[in-house]
Each structure stands twice: as structure tokens, then as C-alpha cells.
Tab-separated table of C-alpha atoms and ligand atoms in Angstrom:
chain	number	residue	atom	x	y	z
L	4	MET	CA	-15.026	23.549	-13.362
L	5	ASN	CA	-18.840	23.691	-13.000
L	6	ARG	CA	-19.504	19.631	-13.403
L	7	LYS	CA	-22.222	19.646	-16.073
L	8	THR	CA	-19.592	21.046	-18.313
L	9	ARG	CA	-20.293	18.270	-21.532
L	10	ILE	CA	-16.014	17.472	-21.856
L	11	ALA	CA	-15.303	15.162	-25.030
L	12	VAL	CA	-12.205	13.103	-25.034
L	13	VAL	CA	-11.509	12.368	-28.455
L	14	GLY	CA	-8.821	9.000	-28.647
L	15	ALA	CA	-8.975	5.781	-25.950
L	16	GLY	CA	-5.511	5.793	-25.836
L	17	LEU	CA	-3.465	5.859	-22.934
L	18	GLY	CA	-3.678	9.699	-21.775
L	19	GLY	CA	-7.271	9.415	-22.999
L	20	LEU	CA	-8.613	6.976	-20.719
L	21	THR	CA	-6.722	8.562	-17.926
L	22	VAL	CA	-8.073	11.578	-17.754
L	23	ALA	CA	-11.571	10.059	-18.590
L	24	GLY	CA	-11.332	8.345	-15.654
L	25	PHE	CA	-10.305	10.848	-13.414
L	26	LEU	CA	-12.818	12.996	-14.848
L	27	GLN	CA	-15.511	11.034	-13.691
L	28	ARG	CA	-14.710	10.253	-10.590
L	29	ALA	CA	-14.204	13.847	-9.554
L	30	GLY	CA	-18.049	13.921	-10.914
L	31	PHE	CA	-17.962	15.299	-15.075
L	32	ALA	CA	-20.115	13.036	-17.463
L	33	ALA	CA	-16.738	12.542	-19.789
L	34	THR	CA	-17.273	10.805	-22.957
L	35	VAL	CA	-14.316	8.885	-24.929
L	36	TYR	CA	-14.558	9.309	-28.835
L	37	GLU	CA	-12.180	6.374	-30.352
L	38	GLN	CA	-12.011	5.582	-34.286
L	39	ALA	CA	-11.049	2.013	-33.762
L	40	PRO	CA	-14.083	-0.347	-33.676
L	41	THR	CA	-12.674	-2.213	-30.430
L	42	PHE	CA	-9.587	-2.781	-29.432
L	43	SER	CA	-7.291	-5.078	-30.790
L	44	ARG	CA	-4.086	-7.303	-28.779
L	45	ILE	CA	-2.013	-5.573	-31.984
L	46	GLY	CA	1.447	-6.692	-31.892
L	47	ALA	CA	3.762	-4.525	-29.532
L	48	GLY	CA	5.106	-4.846	-26.325
L	49	ILE	CA	5.126	-1.078	-23.561
L	50	ILE	CA	7.199	-0.401	-20.525
L	51	LEU	CA	5.230	1.788	-17.501
L	52	SER	CA	7.131	3.281	-14.917
L	53	ALA	CA	6.577	3.441	-11.503
L	54	ASN	CA	5.705	7.856	-12.229
L	55	ALA	CA	2.575	5.933	-14.520
L	56	THR	CA	1.758	3.114	-12.787
L	57	LYS	CA	1.367	4.763	-9.518
L	58	VAL	CA	-1.353	7.099	-11.004
L	59	LEU	CA	-2.766	3.616	-12.790
L	60	ARG	CA	-3.120	2.463	-9.186
L	61	ARG	CA	-5.834	5.176	-8.157
L	62	LEU	CA	-8.102	4.037	-11.408
L	63	GLY	CA	-8.232	1.796	-9.296
L	64	VAL	CA	-6.221	-0.793	-11.903
L	65	GLU	CA	-3.355	-1.936	-10.429
L	66	PRO	CA	-3.738	-5.835	-9.704
L	67	ASP	CA	-5.747	-6.324	-13.208
L	68	LEU	CA	-2.285	-4.656	-14.162
L	69	ILE	CA	-0.246	-7.077	-12.531
L	70	GLU	CA	-2.012	-9.932	-13.684
L	71	ALA	CA	-1.342	-8.565	-17.063
L	72	GLY	CA	1.855	-7.637	-17.333
L	73	ILE	CA	5.155	-8.944	-15.142
L	74	LYS	CA	6.778	-6.462	-12.766
L	75	ALA	CA	10.292	-6.814	-14.241
L	76	GLU	CA	13.001	-7.342	-12.191
L	77	CYS	CA	15.353	-5.619	-13.471
L	78	TYR	CA	16.542	-3.605	-16.550
L	79	ILE	CA	20.238	-4.046	-17.928
L	80	SER	CA	21.836	-1.947	-20.409
L	81	ARG	CA	24.719	-4.262	-22.448
L	82	ALA	CA	27.148	-3.124	-24.836
L	83	TRP	CA	26.417	-4.649	-28.361
L	84	ASP	CA	29.652	-6.205	-28.832
L	85	THR	CA	31.344	-7.281	-25.368
L	86	GLY	CA	28.210	-7.379	-23.295
L	87	ALA	CA	29.675	-5.527	-20.861
L	88	THR	CA	27.177	-4.295	-18.103
L	89	GLN	CA	26.579	-0.352	-18.896
L	90	TYR	CA	24.062	0.470	-16.369
L	91	ASP	CA	21.818	-1.715	-14.722
L	92	ILE	CA	18.837	-0.947	-12.055
L	93	TRP	CA	16.360	-3.511	-10.137
L	94	PHE	CA	13.444	-3.650	-8.715
L	95	ASP	CA	12.035	-4.873	-6.080
L	96	ALA	CA	10.165	-3.924	-2.709
L	97	GLU	CA	12.591	-1.234	-1.447
L	98	SER	CA	12.741	0.213	-4.892
L	99	GLU	CA	8.857	-0.044	-5.130
L	100	ARG	CA	8.600	2.127	-1.968
L	101	ARG	CA	11.372	4.561	-3.375
L	102	PHE	CA	9.583	5.238	-6.427
L	103	GLY	CA	6.026	5.155	-4.626
L	104	GLY	CA	5.137	2.270	-7.759
L	105	ILE	CA	5.757	-0.248	-9.885
L	106	TYR	CA	7.957	-1.303	-12.656
L	107	LEU	CA	5.966	-2.740	-15.431
L	108	ASN	CA	6.278	-4.752	-19.126
L	109	VAL	CA	2.674	-5.475	-20.156
L	110	HIS	CA	1.410	-6.526	-23.760
L	111	ARG	CA	-0.277	-2.904	-24.807
L	112	GLY	CA	-3.513	-4.853	-26.511
L	113	ASP	CA	-3.427	-6.161	-22.364
L	114	LEU	CA	-2.836	-2.418	-20.922
L	115	HIS	CA	-5.999	-1.140	-23.057
L	116	ALA	CA	-7.758	-3.776	-21.677
L	117	VAL	CA	-7.636	-3.176	-18.489
L	118	LEU	CA	-7.765	0.641	-18.525
L	119	GLU	CA	-11.622	0.298	-20.588
L	120	LYS	CA	-11.937	-0.734	-16.623
L	121	ALA	CA	-11.571	2.431	-15.482
L	122	VAL	CA	-14.013	4.303	-16.812
L	123	ALA	CA	-17.598	4.510	-16.769
L	124	PRO	CA	-19.123	0.996	-18.574
L	125	GLY	CA	-20.741	2.851	-21.412
L	126	SER	CA	-18.784	6.009	-22.039
L	127	ILE	CA	-16.664	5.124	-24.487
L	128	ALA	CA	-17.828	5.051	-27.897
L	129	PHE	CA	-16.605	3.103	-30.252
L	130	ASP	CA	-16.151	3.591	-34.213
L	131	HIS	CA	-16.789	7.002	-34.094
L	132	ARG	CA	-13.172	8.772	-35.894
L	133	LEU	CA	-13.243	12.336	-35.322
L	134	ILE	CA	-12.834	14.037	-39.131
L	135	ASP	CA	-13.986	17.728	-38.045
L	136	LEU	CA	-14.735	19.498	-35.052
L	137	GLN	CA	-16.745	23.122	-35.840
L	138	ASP	CA	-17.607	25.942	-33.418
L	139	THR	CA	-21.483	26.181	-32.594
L	140	GLY	CA	-21.050	29.652	-30.623
L	141	GLY	CA	-22.354	27.570	-27.355
L	142	GLY	CA	-19.904	24.649	-28.002
L	143	VAL	CA	-18.053	22.349	-30.178
L	144	ARG	CA	-20.004	19.642	-32.644
L	145	LEU	CA	-17.731	17.065	-33.198
L	146	VAL	CA	-18.092	14.920	-36.808
L	147	PHE	CA	-17.302	11.673	-37.160
L	148	GLU	CA	-16.525	9.418	-40.450
L	149	ASN	CA	-19.128	7.241	-39.291
L	150	GLY	CA	-22.740	9.856	-39.574
L	151	THR	CA	-22.609	11.233	-36.933
L	152	SER	CA	-22.491	14.148	-34.686
L	153	ALA	CA	-22.258	14.839	-30.452
L	154	GLU	CA	-22.252	18.407	-29.218
L	155	ALA	CA	-19.657	19.379	-26.045
L	156	ASP	CA	-18.670	22.408	-23.816
L	157	LEU	CA	-14.935	21.438	-23.901
L	158	VAL	CA	-12.367	18.586	-26.305
L	159	ILE	CA	-9.905	17.393	-24.961
L	160	GLY	CA	-7.660	15.826	-27.798
L	161	ALA	CA	-6.038	12.424	-26.740
L	162	ASP	CA	-6.168	11.602	-30.806
L	163	GLY	CA	-2.372	10.382	-30.505
L	164	ILE	CA	0.363	11.496	-33.375
L	165	ARG	CA	-1.780	11.713	-36.135
L	166	SER	CA	-4.322	14.268	-33.625
L	167	LYS	CA	-7.228	15.545	-35.902
L	168	VAL	CA	-8.140	17.363	-32.735
L	169	ARG	CA	-4.521	18.607	-32.896
L	170	ASP	CA	-4.896	19.981	-36.919
L	171	VAL	CA	-7.930	22.101	-35.962
L	172	LEU	CA	-6.340	24.121	-33.212
L	173	LEU	CA	-2.797	24.704	-34.668
L	174	GLY	CA	-2.865	23.859	-38.474
L	175	PRO	CA	-2.124	20.613	-39.887
L	176	GLU	CA	0.895	19.676	-39.945
L	177	LEU	CA	2.630	16.560	-41.086
L	178	PRO	CA	4.463	14.373	-38.197
L	179	ARG	CA	8.298	14.481	-38.779
L	180	PHE	CA	10.084	11.317	-39.918
L	181	VAL	CA	13.200	10.896	-37.196
L	182	SER	CA	15.214	8.691	-40.279
L	183	MET	CA	14.600	5.338	-38.162
L	184	VAL	CA	12.706	2.268	-37.613
L	185	ALA	CA	11.811	-0.692	-35.450
L	186	HIS	CA	11.904	-3.876	-36.001
L	187	ARG	CA	9.328	-5.822	-33.871
L	188	ALA	CA	8.744	-9.343	-32.768
L	189	ILE	CA	6.472	-10.625	-30.490
L	190	PHE	CA	7.205	-14.678	-30.330
L	191	PRO	CA	6.739	-17.491	-27.111
L	192	ALA	CA	9.336	-17.687	-24.277
L	193	ARG	CA	9.789	-21.623	-25.416
L	194	ARG	CA	11.425	-21.221	-28.998
L	195	LEU	CA	13.647	-19.980	-26.403
L	196	ASP	CA	14.550	-23.258	-25.465
L	197	GLY	CA	15.674	-22.994	-21.964
L	198	PHE	CA	18.238	-20.201	-23.184
L	199	LYS	CA	17.815	-18.017	-20.033
L	200	ILE	CA	17.460	-14.222	-20.406
L	201	PRO	CA	16.252	-11.020	-17.873
L	202	ASP	CA	13.377	-9.513	-17.754
L	203	CYS	CA	14.704	-6.308	-19.494
L	204	THR	CA	17.730	-5.864	-22.170
L	205	LYS	CA	18.399	-2.753	-23.997
L	206	TRP	CA	21.620	-3.641	-25.915
L	207	TRP	CA	23.012	-0.472	-26.688
L	208	GLY	CA	25.106	0.084	-30.434
L	209	ARG	CA	26.616	3.113	-32.159
L	210	ASP	CA	23.960	3.972	-33.803
L	211	ARG	CA	20.954	1.202	-33.001
L	212	HIS	CA	19.917	-0.321	-29.937
L	213	LEU	CA	17.341	-3.177	-29.111
L	214	LEU	CA	15.167	-3.658	-26.270
L	215	VAL	CA	14.626	-7.279	-25.061
L	216	TYR	CA	11.912	-7.807	-22.889
L	217	PHE	CA	9.284	-10.792	-21.161
L	218	MET	CA	5.211	-9.057	-21.398
L	219	THR	CA	3.550	-11.719	-18.867
L	220	SER	CA	4.281	-12.974	-15.159
L	221	ARG	CA	4.662	-16.195	-16.851
L	222	ARG	CA	7.463	-15.155	-18.631
L	223	ASP	CA	6.171	-17.363	-21.726
L	224	GLU	CA	6.064	-14.067	-23.852
L	225	VAL	CA	8.659	-11.880	-25.454
L	226	TYR	CA	9.288	-8.983	-26.552
L	227	VAL	CA	11.761	-7.802	-29.233
L	228	ILE	CA	12.403	-3.746	-30.557
L	229	GLY	CA	15.401	-3.363	-32.541
L	230	VAL	CA	15.846	0.549	-34.087
L	231	VAL	CA	18.213	1.028	-36.430
L	232	PRO	CA	18.497	4.170	-38.839
L	233	ARG	CA	16.438	4.020	-42.788
L	234	ARG	CA	16.944	6.792	-44.990
L	235	SER	CA	13.165	7.244	-45.929
L	236	TRP	CA	9.705	6.256	-45.430
L	237	GLU	CA	7.398	6.234	-48.445
L	238	GLN	CA	4.760	3.485	-47.355
L	239	ASP	CA	1.303	4.816	-45.958
L	240	ALA	CA	0.733	1.877	-44.086
L	241	ALA	CA	1.378	1.779	-39.724
L	242	SER	CA	3.698	-0.548	-40.282
L	243	VAL	CA	4.787	-3.087	-43.200
L	244	PRO	CA	6.362	-7.415	-42.514
L	245	SER	CA	9.553	-7.445	-42.529
L	246	SER	CA	11.791	-10.938	-41.677
L	247	ARG	CA	14.110	-12.233	-39.114
L	248	ALA	CA	16.448	-12.517	-41.485
L	249	GLU	CA	16.241	-8.623	-42.176
L	250	LEU	CA	16.224	-7.965	-38.400
L	251	MET	CA	19.690	-10.457	-37.824
L	252	GLU	CA	21.190	-8.788	-40.657
L	253	ASP	CA	20.432	-5.294	-38.803
L	254	PHE	CA	21.598	-6.797	-35.780
L	255	ALA	CA	25.078	-8.786	-37.158
L	256	GLY	CA	27.857	-8.855	-34.988
L	257	PHE	CA	25.747	-7.638	-32.012
L	258	HIS	CA	26.831	-9.590	-28.789
L	259	ALA	CA	25.683	-13.497	-28.890
L	260	ASP	CA	24.115	-13.462	-26.526
L	261	LEU	CA	21.651	-11.497	-28.522
L	262	GLN	CA	22.193	-13.834	-31.756
L	263	ARG	CA	20.865	-16.953	-29.671
L	264	VAL	CA	17.537	-14.415	-28.902
L	265	LEU	CA	17.346	-13.423	-32.489
L	266	GLU	CA	17.595	-16.491	-33.974
L	267	VAL	CA	14.252	-17.461	-32.948
L	268	THR	CA	12.176	-14.496	-33.608
L	269	THR	CA	8.818	-14.446	-35.491
L	270	HIS	CA	6.267	-12.536	-37.011
L	271	VAL	CA	8.456	-9.665	-37.659
L	272	SER	CA	7.144	-6.710	-38.513
L	273	ILE	CA	8.592	-3.096	-39.067
L	274	TRP	CA	7.229	0.785	-38.028
L	275	PRO	CA	8.368	4.484	-39.135
L	276	ILE	CA	9.391	6.550	-35.617
L	277	PHE	CA	8.112	9.977	-36.314
L	278	ASP	CA	8.150	13.011	-33.825
L	279	ARG	CA	7.273	16.314	-34.282
L	280	GLU	CA	9.233	19.567	-32.967
L	281	ARG	CA	8.927	20.995	-29.333
L	282	CYS	CA	5.775	23.226	-29.699
L	283	ASP	CA	4.270	24.645	-26.311
L	284	ARG	CA	1.335	25.557	-27.667
L	285	TRP	CA	-1.405	23.023	-26.263
L	286	SER	CA	-4.283	24.592	-26.039
L	287	GLY	CA	-6.725	27.171	-27.516
L	288	GLY	CA	-10.805	28.342	-27.426
L	289	ARG	CA	-12.648	24.855	-26.170
L	290	ILE	CA	-10.158	22.822	-27.195
L	291	VAL	CA	-7.261	20.797	-25.319
L	292	LEU	CA	-4.382	18.360	-25.856
L	293	LEU	CA	-2.513	15.931	-24.244
L	294	GLY	CA	-0.581	13.272	-24.677
L	295	ASP	CA	1.335	12.333	-28.333
L	296	ALA	CA	-1.437	14.534	-29.901
L	297	CYS	CA	0.965	17.829	-28.317
L	298	HIS	CA	4.057	15.918	-28.342
L	299	PRO	CA	5.087	13.066	-29.736
L	300	MET	CA	8.626	11.530	-28.674
L	301	ARG	CA	10.782	8.605	-30.114
L	302	PRO	CA	10.504	5.786	-27.798
L	303	TYR	CA	14.103	5.546	-26.402
L	304	MET	CA	13.336	6.440	-23.103
L	305	ALA	CA	9.407	4.347	-23.024
L	306	GLY	CA	8.521	7.823	-21.639
L	307	GLY	CA	5.819	8.540	-24.321
L	308	GLY	CA	2.724	6.742	-22.806
L	309	ALA	CA	3.875	7.817	-19.194
L	310	MET	CA	3.980	11.668	-20.160
L	311	ALA	CA	0.641	10.996	-21.526
L	312	ILE	CA	-1.344	9.368	-18.403
L	313	GLU	CA	0.933	12.346	-16.402
L	314	ASP	CA	-0.514	15.259	-18.717
L	315	ALA	CA	-4.459	13.654	-18.075
L	316	THR	CA	-3.476	13.278	-14.466
L	317	ILE	CA	-2.534	17.182	-14.286
L	318	LEU	CA	-5.311	18.143	-16.226
L	319	SER	CA	-7.805	16.464	-14.722
L	320	ARG	CA	-7.168	18.408	-11.369
L	321	CYS	CA	-6.948	21.569	-12.844
L	322	LEU	CA	-10.521	21.139	-14.660
L	323	ALA	CA	-11.975	19.879	-11.224
L	324	GLN	CA	-10.200	23.241	-9.244
L	325	PHE	CA	-10.051	25.623	-11.731
L	326	ASP	CA	-13.589	27.937	-13.280
L	327	GLU	CA	-12.010	30.102	-16.131
L	328	PRO	CA	-10.976	27.234	-19.543
L	329	SER	CA	-8.335	29.965	-19.685
L	330	ASP	CA	-6.670	29.295	-16.180
L	331	VAL	CA	-7.311	25.675	-16.285
L	332	TYR	CA	-4.670	25.478	-19.533
L	333	ARG	CA	-2.509	27.590	-17.892
L	334	TRP	CA	-1.889	26.026	-14.787
L	335	TYR	CA	-1.916	22.665	-16.402
L	336	GLU	CA	0.621	24.285	-19.423
L	337	THR	CA	2.660	24.808	-16.984
L	338	THR	CA	2.990	22.788	-15.111
L	339	ARG	CA	3.711	19.916	-17.565
L	340	VAL	CA	5.900	21.805	-20.251
L	341	GLU	CA	8.957	21.421	-18.829
L	342	ARG	CA	9.226	17.978	-17.275
L	343	VAL	CA	7.528	16.920	-21.121
L	344	GLY	CA	10.447	18.793	-22.282
L	345	ALA	CA	13.851	17.203	-20.119
L	346	VAL	CA	12.092	13.749	-21.459
L	347	GLN	CA	11.577	14.969	-25.468
L	348	ARG	CA	15.552	16.196	-24.754
L	349	ILE	CA	16.121	12.889	-23.290
L	350	SER	CA	14.694	10.785	-26.359
L	351	ILE	CA	16.459	12.244	-28.798
L	352	GLU	CA	19.432	11.946	-27.010
L	353	ASN	CA	18.601	8.387	-26.564
L	354	SER	CA	20.782	8.470	-23.256
L	355	TRP	CA	18.483	7.294	-20.840
L	356	MET	CA	19.680	4.642	-18.517
L	357	ARG	CA	22.900	4.292	-21.755
L	358	GLY	CA	24.974	4.853	-17.976
L	359	PRO	CA	24.942	5.860	-14.621
L	360	THR	CA	21.547	7.727	-14.554
L	361	ASP	CA	19.737	9.271	-11.688
L	362	THR	CA	16.242	8.014	-12.316
L	363	ASP	CA	14.482	9.457	-9.203
L	364	TRP	CA	13.382	13.258	-10.838
L	365	PHE	CA	11.556	10.332	-13.598
L	366	TYR	CA	10.141	7.576	-11.338
L	367	CYS	CA	9.619	9.204	-8.013
L	368	TYR	CA	7.344	11.870	-9.603
L	369	ASP	CA	3.400	11.788	-8.524
L	370	PRO	CA	1.344	13.574	-10.879
L	371	CYS	CA	-1.173	12.968	-8.509
L	372	VAL	CA	-0.455	15.244	-5.668
L	373	ALA	CA	2.383	17.395	-7.581
L	374	PRO	CA	2.582	20.878	-6.902
L	375	LEU	CA	0.228	22.721	-9.565
L	376	THR	CA	2.899	25.743	-10.893
L	377	ARG	CA	1.469	29.002	-10.886
L	378	PRO	CA	1.594	30.638	-14.400
L	379	ALA	CA	3.277	34.054	-14.817
O	7	FAD	C1	7.992	1.841	-30.922
O	7	FAD	C2	7.340	2.870	-29.785
O	7	FAD	C3	7.521	2.393	-28.494
O	7	FAD	C4	7.118	3.177	-27.944
O	7	FAD	N1	7.469	2.258	-26.160
O	7	FAD	C5	6.966	2.716	-25.086
O	7	FAD	C6	7.072	2.642	-24.145
O	7	FAD	O1	8.060	1.148	-23.466
O	7	FAD	N2	6.836	3.032	-22.822
O	7	FAD	C7	5.952	4.390	-23.131
O	7	FAD	O2	5.453	5.391	-22.084
O	7	FAD	N3	5.813	4.497	-23.907
O	7	FAD	C8	5.676	4.238	-25.116
O	7	FAD	N4	6.008	4.306	-26.448
O	7	FAD	C9	5.693	5.788	-26.665
O	7	FAD	C10	3.804	5.566	-26.599
O	7	FAD	O3	3.322	4.682	-27.273
O	7	FAD	C11	2.442	7.106	-26.960
O	7	FAD	O4	3.401	7.852	-26.160
O	7	FAD	C12	1.248	6.780	-26.466
O	7	FAD	O5	0.382	5.415	-26.851
O	7	FAD	C13	0.721	8.205	-26.666
O	7	FAD	O6	-0.498	8.112	-25.853
O	7	FAD	P1	-1.672	9.366	-26.267
O	7	FAD	O7	-3.282	8.557	-25.809
O	7	FAD	O8	-1.008	10.235	-26.308
O	7	FAD	O9	-1.931	8.839	-27.666
O	7	FAD	P2	-2.700	6.771	-27.902
O	7	FAD	O10	-1.758	6.015	-27.902
O	7	FAD	O11	-1.702	6.967	-29.695
O	7	FAD	O12	-4.225	6.758	-28.168
O	7	FAD	C14	-5.272	7.807	-29.820
O	7	FAD	C15	-5.892	7.638	-29.509
O	7	FAD	O13	-6.940	8.159	-30.003
O	7	FAD	C16	-7.551	7.141	-31.531
O	7	FAD	N5	-7.330	7.697	-32.534
O	7	FAD	C17	-6.677	8.468	-33.604
O	7	FAD	N6	-7.191	9.470	-33.957
O	7	FAD	C18	-8.910	10.007	-33.840
O	7	FAD	C19	-9.184	10.121	-34.376
O	7	FAD	N7	-10.123	11.370	-35.725
O	7	FAD	N8	-11.121	10.134	-33.702
O	7	FAD	C20	-10.997	8.938	-32.967
O	7	FAD	N9	-10.015	8.531	-32.043
O	7	FAD	C21	-9.128	8.581	-32.294
O	7	FAD	C22	-6.552	5.487	-31.886
O	7	FAD	O14	-6.915	5.398	-32.069
O	7	FAD	C23	-6.051	5.610	-30.033
O	7	FAD	O15	-7.033	4.751	-30.066
O	7	FAD	C24	6.264	4.190	-27.354
O	7	FAD	C25	6.295	4.340	-29.198
O	7	FAD	C26	6.183	3.787	-29.567
O	7	FAD	C27	6.049	4.215	-31.338
């Protein structure tokens, strides 16, 4: 595609910053519009598997990532009652060679600070909440809540699960509450008072599960996310404060090793979990979607962020390679839909690493060099 094509990316999340970083390296002047006034260190962690971290290495930010987070040594699945190990996977130099990348746990705020370095200075317009897209004949006008507007030839909607760009493309439709909520807490590891925990453990109950992991290489900050059923969610807020007592009540009866962690948690909040029905239409006209904007998924496989990063990589390759937007979209969607569909399905099943699991197809994939799939 002509490098003079004006590309607007809406949303400076994982996918938006990755696609902008690659497009800028390919010679496009991509601008990112982000609703938030700045990146903040909100209370949550994220796991990035090798299929995502190998991409970020290509954007030159791997050393910063390793500095910000922790290269986890292992991921262990344990039974809620007996504590028996159901599955474990160990990450070392050999696994990095095999998967082609590191396995990283990191605080989301720290990850964003790192990803910001992957794009050209000054190319993120903060405090720009998109409220409308208007066809001008020769392009698209992006209208922002702050009273400004901008023109582009092509708009990439990387604006997450409540995507405004998606609303314009496919019509407004609310995300679906999946009748589950997540307790989240972050606390200093010194509160464990010497009690040793692995870098990452997933505790598997019958209808609920809980992840505990370190977020820094100093192993001084612990993240807990415990997912439990909840019939409804009435609040408008993205999260509401909760308490250690509520968290412990929801995981009462779980193994003593977990209780030892839960009893020192602080700053517990509850977040509703949403997804959407699978929809394989991600583009039309001058608009194309990526990441949660087109396929938000339940967070049980820790794969949604990785899918956004993979989408961004494949989309940037298609934009650099093909001239016509229709060709770009067809190659991009055909390359992505099947893999994303598999991750969505496994996320709904909540089966990833519950027991013996083939992880190679997920971790070894390299979207920077994987063949693009020819459309039918
Ligand atoms: C509880 C939980 C735990 C998770 N854990 C993991 C994990 O461990 N590993 C993993 O890979 N994934 C995980 N995920 C999924 C992951 O967070 C998402 O899939 C990922 O963030 C999607 O990236 P994105 O770039 O598509 O969207 P986002 O990261 O959501 O970014 C969207 C951006 O767009 C901005 N925006 C939104 N609307 C507008 C607008 N109108 N105008 C301008 N800007 C706008 C937002 O402010 C935001 O910066 C988890 C999800 C949840 C809910």
C-alpha cells in the first residue's frame, strides 16, 4: 500500500501500539488516538507467552520488558483440594529456543510504559476519545470527544471490547456478561513473610479458578486473580471494591497453600468478565478491526493480549504487502480467523493447561514470519 496512506489507529492498547510500531517501521505515518489522558499503573497483571514476546523483541523492547516484568520459571496447575500438580511447564534457555521467545509476567501499567517506546515519539494523541467516524468521500473523519477531529484514509479499530469503531462498522451491540467475575489483588510479597510460592500457579476448582503470580523479577509484587460465578452484573463501573474476606469466602475449602496467600491479600476489587459471540467479519470500507475490538475472549487462557499482538503483526504485514484495502482485509482475516477461533473456543472451555497440554502450536507460532493464508 502507498506509504502516503494516512492511517489512524484508535486505541493505544497492546494491539494498537504494536500495529503502529510496525507500520511506522514500514514507512507509514501512523497516528494513535487514545482516550486516556495518560497511561496509569492500574491494578492488574498480564502474562505474555512466547508467541507475543517474540513480536515485541522485533519492536526492540525486549530488554525493557525483561526489566519491567519477570521471566517466569514455571507455570503450575494444581488441584483445588489436594494441591496435586495436574500439569506443569518449565521455562528456561531450552524452552526459549524451542518456543522462540520468553514467557513473561508483568504489571499492565509497566507493560504499557514499555510499549510506548515501540512507537515514534509524539505519535500517540492522548485524551482523544473517538465518538464518531464520518465518511468524507475521500477519506474518514475521526471525531473526538475533546472537540477536535482528524482525517485518515484508513482507520484501524484497536479500541478494545467496547470498540466505537466496531459499532460504526457492525452496528452497536453490547458485550455479553459471561456470568463470571474476577477478584483481583496486588500486594507486596513481603506480606507472605517468607512463605515460598512458585512464579505462577493456577488453582483449579470445579466452577472457579485462581491464578497467583509474581510480576517483577525481584519477586516483590504478587498478583492474584480469582474467577467465580456471579448471576448478574448491574453496575456501570468497570470494577468495584471488594475485600479479602469476600475473596476468601469465595475460595473457602481450597488448599492450605492457597489460603496462606489469600490471607495476606490487600486492595481487592471485583471485575465483571465480558466477551462477545464469535463474528468473523473484521473489516469493511476504510475500517479494519483487531484484538478485543473484533474478538474479545474470556481471560482463562491468558491469550487475548497475545491475539491482539499477533493480529497487529499480520495486519501490518498485509498493509505493507498489498495495494488494495480489500486484498489487505481478505488476507488478514483469512490468516487470522481460524487461529483466533481456536483460542476463543479454548478460552470458553477453560481447558488450557488444566492437564497435559500441547503448547507448541500456540507458543511456537511467529506472526512476523508465518505464511499468510491465501483467501479462497
Ligand atoms: C481479567 C483479565 C485478565 C487478562 N489476562 C490476560 C493475560 O494474562 N494475557 C493475555 O494475553 N491477555 C489477557 N487478557 C486479555 C487482554 O487484556 C486483552 O485481550 C487485550 O488487552 C486486548 O488488547 P487490545 O489492544 O485489543 O485492547 P485493549 O488492551 O483493551 O486496548 C484498547 C485501548 O483503546 C482505548 N480506547 C477504547 N475506546 C476508545 C475510544 N473510543 N477512543 C480512543 N481510545 C479508546 C482504551 O483506553 C485502551 O487503551 C485479560 C483480560 C482480562 C479481562
